[in-house]
PDB file of C-alpha atoms in Angstrom:
ATOM      1  CA  MET A 591       3.730 -18.903 -17.313  1.00 55.00           C
ATOM      2  CA  ASN A 592       2.492 -15.319 -17.362  1.00 89.00           C
ATOM      3  CA  THR A 593       4.501 -12.448 -15.964  1.00 95.00           C
ATOM      4  CA  LYS A 594       3.280 -11.187 -12.599  1.00 97.00           C
ATOM      5  CA  ILE A 595       4.147  -7.881 -11.015  1.00 98.00           C
ATOM      6  CA  ILE A 596       3.507  -6.940  -7.396  1.00 98.00           C
ATOM      7  CA  ALA A 597       3.589  -3.375  -6.104  1.00 98.00           C
ATOM      8  CA  ILE A 598       3.726  -2.755  -2.357  1.00 98.00           C
ATOM      9  CA  VAL A 599       2.046   0.482  -1.223  1.00 97.00           C
ATOM     10  CA  GLY A 600       1.303   2.059   2.145  1.00 97.00           C
ATOM     11  CA  MET A 601       1.879   5.074   4.312  1.00 97.00           C
ATOM     12  CA  SER A 602       5.170   5.716   6.107  1.00 93.00           C
ATOM     13  CA  GLY A 603       5.692   3.349   9.017  1.00 95.00           C
ATOM     14  CA  SER A 604       3.176   0.794   7.782  1.00 97.00           C
ATOM     15  CA  GLY A 605       5.786  -1.902   7.120  1.00 96.00           C
ATOM     16  CA  LYS A 606       6.336  -1.601   3.358  1.00 96.00           C
ATOM     17  CA  SER A 607      10.099  -2.108   3.643  1.00 94.00           C
ATOM     18  CA  GLU A 608       9.631  -5.308   5.622  1.00 96.00           C
ATOM     19  CA  ALA A 609       7.090  -6.624   3.090  1.00 98.00           C
ATOM     20  CA  ILE A 610       9.471  -5.819   0.235  1.00 97.00           C
ATOM     21  CA  ARG A 611      12.369  -7.516   2.037  1.00 97.00           C
ATOM     22  CA  PHE A 612      10.200 -10.596   2.640  1.00 98.00           C
ATOM     23  CA  ILE A 613       9.270 -10.891  -1.042  1.00 97.00           C
ATOM     24  CA  LYS A 614      12.809 -10.156  -2.275  1.00 97.00           C
ATOM     25  CA  GLU A 615      14.096 -13.031  -0.120  1.00 96.00           C
ATOM     26  CA  ARG A 616      12.178 -15.308  -2.478  1.00 95.00           C
ATOM     27  CA  GLY A 617      14.570 -14.297  -5.255  1.00 95.00           C
ATOM     28  CA  VAL A 618      12.213 -11.810  -6.892  1.00 96.00           C
ATOM     29  CA  PRO A 619      13.978  -8.885  -8.610  1.00 96.00           C
ATOM     30  CA  ASP A 620      12.748  -5.464  -7.628  1.00 96.00           C
ATOM     31  CA  ILE A 621      12.484  -2.169  -9.401  1.00 97.00           C
ATOM     32  CA  TYR A 622      13.162   0.601  -6.907  1.00 94.00           C
ATOM     33  CA  PHE A 623      11.228   3.704  -7.902  1.00 91.00           C
ATOM     34  CA  GLY A 624      13.508   5.932  -5.815  1.00 84.00           C
ATOM     35  CA  GLY A 625      16.355   4.566  -7.922  1.00 87.00           C
ATOM     36  CA  MET A 626      14.613   5.888 -11.025  1.00 86.00           C
ATOM     37  CA  LEU A 627      14.699   9.366  -9.518  1.00 85.00           C
ATOM     38  CA  TYR A 628      18.353   8.977  -8.504  1.00 87.00           C
ATOM     39  CA  ARG A 629      19.263   7.801 -11.993  1.00 87.00           C
ATOM     40  CA  GLU A 630      17.569  10.830 -13.534  1.00 85.00           C
ATOM     41  CA  MET A 631      19.314  13.122 -11.030  1.00 88.00           C
ATOM     42  CA  ASP A 632      22.655  11.522 -11.976  1.00 90.00           C
ATOM     43  CA  ASN A 633      21.898  12.055 -15.669  1.00 89.00           C
ATOM     44  CA  ARG A 634      21.365  15.745 -14.941  1.00 87.00           C
ATOM     45  CA  GLY A 635      24.345  16.129 -12.601  1.00 90.00           C
ATOM     46  CA  GLU A 636      22.268  16.819  -9.483  1.00 88.00           C
ATOM     47  CA  GLU A 637      23.533  16.006  -5.964  1.00 87.00           C
ATOM     48  CA  LYS A 638      21.507  13.250  -4.247  1.00 82.00           C
ATOM     49  CA  THR A 639      20.503  14.573  -0.839  1.00 79.00           C
ATOM     50  CA  PRO A 640      17.118  14.027   0.883  1.00 70.00           C
ATOM     51  CA  GLU A 641      16.262  17.712   0.443  1.00 76.00           C
ATOM     52  CA  ASN A 642      17.375  17.743  -3.181  1.00 81.00           C
ATOM     53  CA  GLN A 643      15.442  14.539  -3.870  1.00 80.00           C
ATOM     54  CA  GLN A 644      12.168  16.111  -2.743  1.00 76.00           C
ATOM     55  CA  VAL A 645      12.761  19.303  -4.741  1.00 84.00           C
ATOM     56  CA  TYR A 646      13.916  17.415  -7.799  1.00 84.00           C
ATOM     57  CA  ARG A 647      10.974  14.974  -7.692  1.00 81.00           C
ATOM     58  CA  ARG A 648       8.597  17.977  -7.848  1.00 82.00           C
ATOM     59  CA  LYS A 649      10.630  19.582 -10.616  1.00 86.00           C
ATOM     60  CA  LEU A 650      10.594  16.411 -12.723  1.00 84.00           C
ATOM     61  CA  ARG A 651       6.858  15.930 -12.180  1.00 84.00           C
ATOM     62  CA  ASP A 652       6.265  19.478 -13.386  1.00 88.00           C
ATOM     63  CA  GLU A 653       8.588  18.896 -16.346  1.00 88.00           C
ATOM     64  CA  LEU A 654       7.756  15.298 -17.353  1.00 86.00           C
ATOM     65  CA  GLY A 655       4.363  14.586 -15.738  1.00 88.00           C
ATOM     66  CA  ASN A 656       3.277  12.931 -12.500  1.00 86.00           C
ATOM     67  CA  ASP A 657       3.867   9.471 -13.949  1.00 91.00           C
ATOM     68  CA  PHE A 658       7.461  10.018 -15.126  1.00 90.00           C
ATOM     69  CA  ILE A 659       8.891   7.497 -12.621  1.00 91.00           C
ATOM     70  CA  ALA A 660       6.352   4.900 -13.738  1.00 94.00           C
ATOM     71  CA  GLN A 661       7.381   5.470 -17.342  1.00 93.00           C
ATOM     72  CA  LEU A 662      10.996   4.751 -16.412  1.00 92.00           C
ATOM     73  CA  ALA A 663       9.951   1.738 -14.326  1.00 95.00           C
ATOM     74  CA  ALA A 664       7.918   0.390 -17.259  1.00 96.00           C
ATOM     75  CA  ARG A 665      11.039   0.432 -19.450  1.00 95.00           C
ATOM     76  CA  ASP A 666      12.987  -1.497 -16.819  1.00 95.00           C
ATOM     77  CA  THR A 667      10.057  -3.907 -16.473  1.00 97.00           C
ATOM     78  CA  GLU A 668      10.008  -4.551 -20.224  1.00 96.00           C
ATOM     79  CA  ASN A 669      13.755  -5.270 -20.087  1.00 96.00           C
ATOM     80  CA  LEU A 670      13.277  -7.785 -17.268  1.00 97.00           C
ATOM     81  CA  ILE A 671      10.406  -9.456 -19.123  1.00 96.00           C
ATOM     82  CA  ALA A 672      12.485  -9.622 -22.317  1.00 96.00           C
ATOM     83  CA  ALA A 673      15.244 -11.293 -20.262  1.00 96.00           C
ATOM     84  CA  GLY A 674      12.732 -13.976 -19.224  1.00 95.00           C
ATOM     85  CA  GLN A 675      11.805 -12.724 -15.767  1.00 96.00           C
ATOM     86  CA  LYS A 676       8.311 -13.865 -14.765  1.00 96.00           C
ATOM     87  CA  ARG A 677       8.037 -12.283 -11.303  1.00 97.00           C
ATOM     88  CA  ILE A 678       8.821  -8.615 -10.611  1.00 98.00           C
ATOM     89  CA  LEU A 679       8.434  -6.482  -7.473  1.00 98.00           C
ATOM     90  CA  TYR A 680       7.813  -2.727  -7.504  1.00 98.00           C
ATOM     91  CA  ASP A 681       9.346  -0.907  -4.554  1.00 95.00           C
ATOM     92  CA  GLY A 682       8.076   2.639  -4.251  1.00 89.00           C
ATOM     93  CA  LEU A 683       4.894   2.992  -6.317  1.00 93.00           C
ATOM     94  CA  TYR A 684       3.387   6.086  -4.707  1.00 90.00           C
ATOM     95  CA  THR A 685       1.213   8.235  -6.902  1.00 91.00           C
ATOM     96  CA  TRP A 686      -2.212   7.830  -8.438  1.00 94.00           C
ATOM     97  CA  SER A 687      -0.690   8.801 -11.803  1.00 94.00           C
ATOM     98  CA  GLU A 688       1.960   6.068 -11.493  1.00 95.00           C
ATOM     99  CA  PHE A 689      -0.700   3.543 -10.507  1.00 97.00           C
ATOM    100  CA  ARG A 690      -2.925   4.394 -13.475  1.00 97.00           C
ATOM    101  CA  TYR A 691      -0.023   4.384 -15.922  1.00 97.00           C
ATOM    102  CA  LEU A 692       1.292   0.994 -14.805  1.00 97.00           C
ATOM    103  CA  LYS A 693      -2.186  -0.566 -14.662  1.00 96.00           C
ATOM    104  CA  SER A 694      -2.667   0.519 -18.296  1.00 96.00           C
ATOM    105  CA  GLN A 695       0.799  -0.666 -19.383  1.00 96.00           C
ATOM    106  CA  PHE A 696       0.529  -4.080 -17.734  1.00 96.00           C
ATOM    107  CA  PRO A 697      -3.199  -4.940 -17.691  1.00 93.00           C
ATOM    108  CA  GLY A 698      -3.997  -8.050 -15.705  1.00 93.00           C
ATOM    109  CA  THR A 699      -0.346  -8.335 -14.672  1.00 95.00           C
ATOM    110  CA  LEU A 700       0.008  -5.830 -11.813  1.00 97.00           C
ATOM    111  CA  THR A 701      -1.255  -6.718  -8.345  1.00 97.00           C
ATOM    112  CA  VAL A 702      -1.149  -4.011  -5.691  1.00 98.00           C
ATOM    113  CA  ILE A 703      -0.771  -4.985  -2.046  1.00 98.00           C
ATOM    114  CA  ALA A 704      -1.331  -2.268   0.558  1.00 98.00           C
ATOM    115  CA  ILE A 705       0.384  -2.628   3.914  1.00 98.00           C
ATOM    116  CA  VAL A 706      -1.733  -0.806   6.485  1.00 98.00           C
ATOM    117  CA  ALA A 707      -1.363  -0.046  10.178  1.00 98.00           C
ATOM    118  CA  PRO A 708      -3.119   2.313  12.605  1.00 98.00           C
ATOM    119  CA  ARG A 709      -1.715   5.834  12.475  1.00 97.00           C
ATOM    120  CA  LYS A 710      -0.719   5.841  16.166  1.00 97.00           C
ATOM    121  CA  LEU A 711       1.308   2.647  15.649  1.00 97.00           C
ATOM    122  CA  ARG A 712       2.908   3.950  12.439  1.00 97.00           C
ATOM    123  CA  TYR A 713       3.990   7.129  14.200  1.00 97.00           C
ATOM    124  CA  ALA A 714       5.449   5.160  17.120  1.00 96.00           C
ATOM    125  CA  ARG A 715       7.455   3.072  14.627  1.00 96.00           C
ATOM    126  CA  LEU A 716       8.668   6.178  12.807  1.00 95.00           C
ATOM    127  CA  THR A 717       9.985   7.766  16.016  1.00 95.00           C
ATOM    128  CA  LYS A 718      12.038   4.604  16.739  1.00 94.00           C
ATOM    129  CA  ARG A 719      13.421   3.736  13.329  1.00 90.00           C
ATOM    130  CA  PRO A 720      17.217   4.019  13.071  1.00 87.00           C
ATOM    131  CA  GLU A 721      17.287   5.663   9.647  1.00 83.00           C
ATOM    132  CA  ARG A 722      15.450   8.982   9.182  1.00 81.00           C
ATOM    133  CA  PRO A 723      13.395   8.934  12.431  1.00 89.00           C
ATOM    134  CA  PHE A 724      10.471  11.359  12.646  1.00 92.00           C
ATOM    135  CA  THR A 725       8.727  13.041  15.527  1.00 93.00           C
ATOM    136  CA  LYS A 726       4.979  12.472  15.649  1.00 94.00           C
ATOM    137  CA  GLU A 727       4.414  15.970  14.248  1.00 95.00           C
ATOM    138  CA  GLN A 728       6.870  15.337  11.394  1.00 93.00           C
ATOM    139  CA  ALA A 729       5.123  12.036  10.657  1.00 94.00           C
ATOM    140  CA  PHE A 730       1.743  13.774  10.582  1.00 96.00           C
ATOM    141  CA  GLN A 731       3.062  16.476   8.237  1.00 94.00           C
ATOM    142  CA  ARG A 732       4.592  13.803   5.997  1.00 91.00           C
ATOM    143  CA  ASP A 733       1.239  11.999   5.823  1.00 96.00           C
ATOM    144  CA  ILE A 734      -0.473  15.237   4.770  1.00 95.00           C
ATOM    145  CA  SER A 735       2.213  15.944   2.167  1.00 89.00           C
ATOM    146  CA  GLU A 736       2.115  12.411   0.752  1.00 91.00           C
ATOM    147  CA  ILE A 737      -1.676  12.461   0.475  1.00 93.00           C
ATOM    148  CA  GLU A 738      -2.039  15.988  -0.904  1.00 91.00           C
ATOM    149  CA  GLU A 739       1.127  16.406  -2.976  1.00 84.00           C
ATOM    150  CA  ILE A 740       2.083  12.889  -4.034  1.00 82.00           C
ATOM    151  CA  GLU A 741      -1.423  11.440  -4.489  1.00 88.00           C
ATOM    152  CA  LYS A 742      -0.408   8.490  -2.287  1.00 94.00           C
ATOM    153  CA  GLY A 743      -3.914   7.656  -1.093  1.00 95.00           C
ATOM    154  CA  GLY A 744      -5.231   6.514  -4.494  1.00 96.00           C
ATOM    155  CA  PRO A 745      -3.086   3.388  -4.922  1.00 97.00           C
ATOM    156  CA  ILE A 746      -3.732   2.409  -1.295  1.00 98.00           C
ATOM    157  CA  ALA A 747      -7.486   2.826  -1.729  1.00 97.00           C
ATOM    158  CA  MET A 748      -7.464   0.840  -4.994  1.00 97.00           C
ATOM    159  CA  ALA A 749      -5.161  -1.974  -3.807  1.00 98.00           C
ATOM    160  CA  ASP A 750      -6.073  -5.529  -4.750  1.00 98.00           C
ATOM    161  CA  TYR A 751      -5.116  -6.858  -1.297  1.00 98.00           C
ATOM    162  CA  TYR A 752      -4.588  -5.443   2.182  1.00 98.00           C
ATOM    163  CA  VAL A 753      -2.223  -6.656   4.874  1.00 98.00           C
ATOM    164  CA  LEU A 754      -2.967  -5.394   8.378  1.00 98.00           C
ATOM    165  CA  ASN A 755       0.391  -4.944  10.059  1.00 98.00           C
ATOM    166  CA  ASP A 756      -0.623  -4.173  13.621  1.00 98.00           C
ATOM    167  CA  SER A 757       1.015  -7.004  15.552  1.00 96.00           C
ATOM    168  CA  THR A 758       3.995  -9.253  14.809  1.00 96.00           C
ATOM    169  CA  LEU A 759       6.175  -9.633  11.731  1.00 96.00           C
ATOM    170  CA  GLU A 760       5.153 -13.280  11.677  1.00 97.00           C
ATOM    171  CA  SER A 761       1.513 -12.242  11.342  1.00 98.00           C
ATOM    172  CA  MET A 762       2.369  -9.947   8.439  1.00 98.00           C
ATOM    173  CA  HIS A 763       4.436 -12.686   6.780  1.00 98.00           C
ATOM    174  CA  ILE A 764       1.556 -15.174   7.107  1.00 98.00           C
ATOM    175  CA  GLN A 765      -0.794 -12.710   5.411  1.00 98.00           C
ATOM    176  CA  LEU A 766       1.724 -12.049   2.636  1.00 98.00           C
ATOM    177  CA  LYS A 767       2.323 -15.789   2.070  1.00 98.00           C
ATOM    178  CA  LYS A 768      -1.424 -16.328   1.728  1.00 98.00           C
ATOM    179  CA  ILE A 769      -1.684 -13.578  -0.904  1.00 98.00           C
ATOM    180  CA  LEU A 770       1.401 -14.783  -2.799  1.00 97.00           C
ATOM    181  CA  THR A 771      -0.026 -18.305  -2.885  1.00 97.00           C
ATOM    182  CA  GLU A 772      -3.440 -17.056  -3.997  1.00 97.00           C
ATOM    183  CA  ILE A 773      -1.993 -15.106  -6.941  1.00 96.00           C
ATOM    184  CA  ASP A 774       0.575 -17.839  -7.738  1.00 93.00           C
ATOM    185  CA  PHE A 775       3.526 -15.527  -7.259  1.00 95.00           C
TER     186      PHE A 775
END
């Protein structure tokens, strides 16, 4: 059996966290890209606050390249593969540089699934979420920042599959199950 890796991508409020939770419930180990950043911050003695995370992510990209998190994730992926893991989930693939790096490191192995939802619906979800809620203006500014500064649009545009998350969780789960079955994940 060949190793298969899934990366979930999407804009804030699209439903990525729910898709990741759904796949993790199947016993699939995940590699959390934010954890890579936290680990590097720990190694350098930096405090992990939301503000510091954003500043430090930029600093590390300037220092190590836009794909530095993907490089760290690739090492963790190789360790999981060496341990016999055949299914792996990427939580937090954001940038075009990360996408390109991982596609080159794991050719034919990485499947990208974009979770998409209309902007108005995403913003409504973001204003109601219990952790880190945003106003509509904050959500709009975050979209701009993620597209312009983090290159987030590239992996979404180049995804292998799209899940439209504009109604119920059950509908999203049905779409995800269909994709997982199709790719034998």
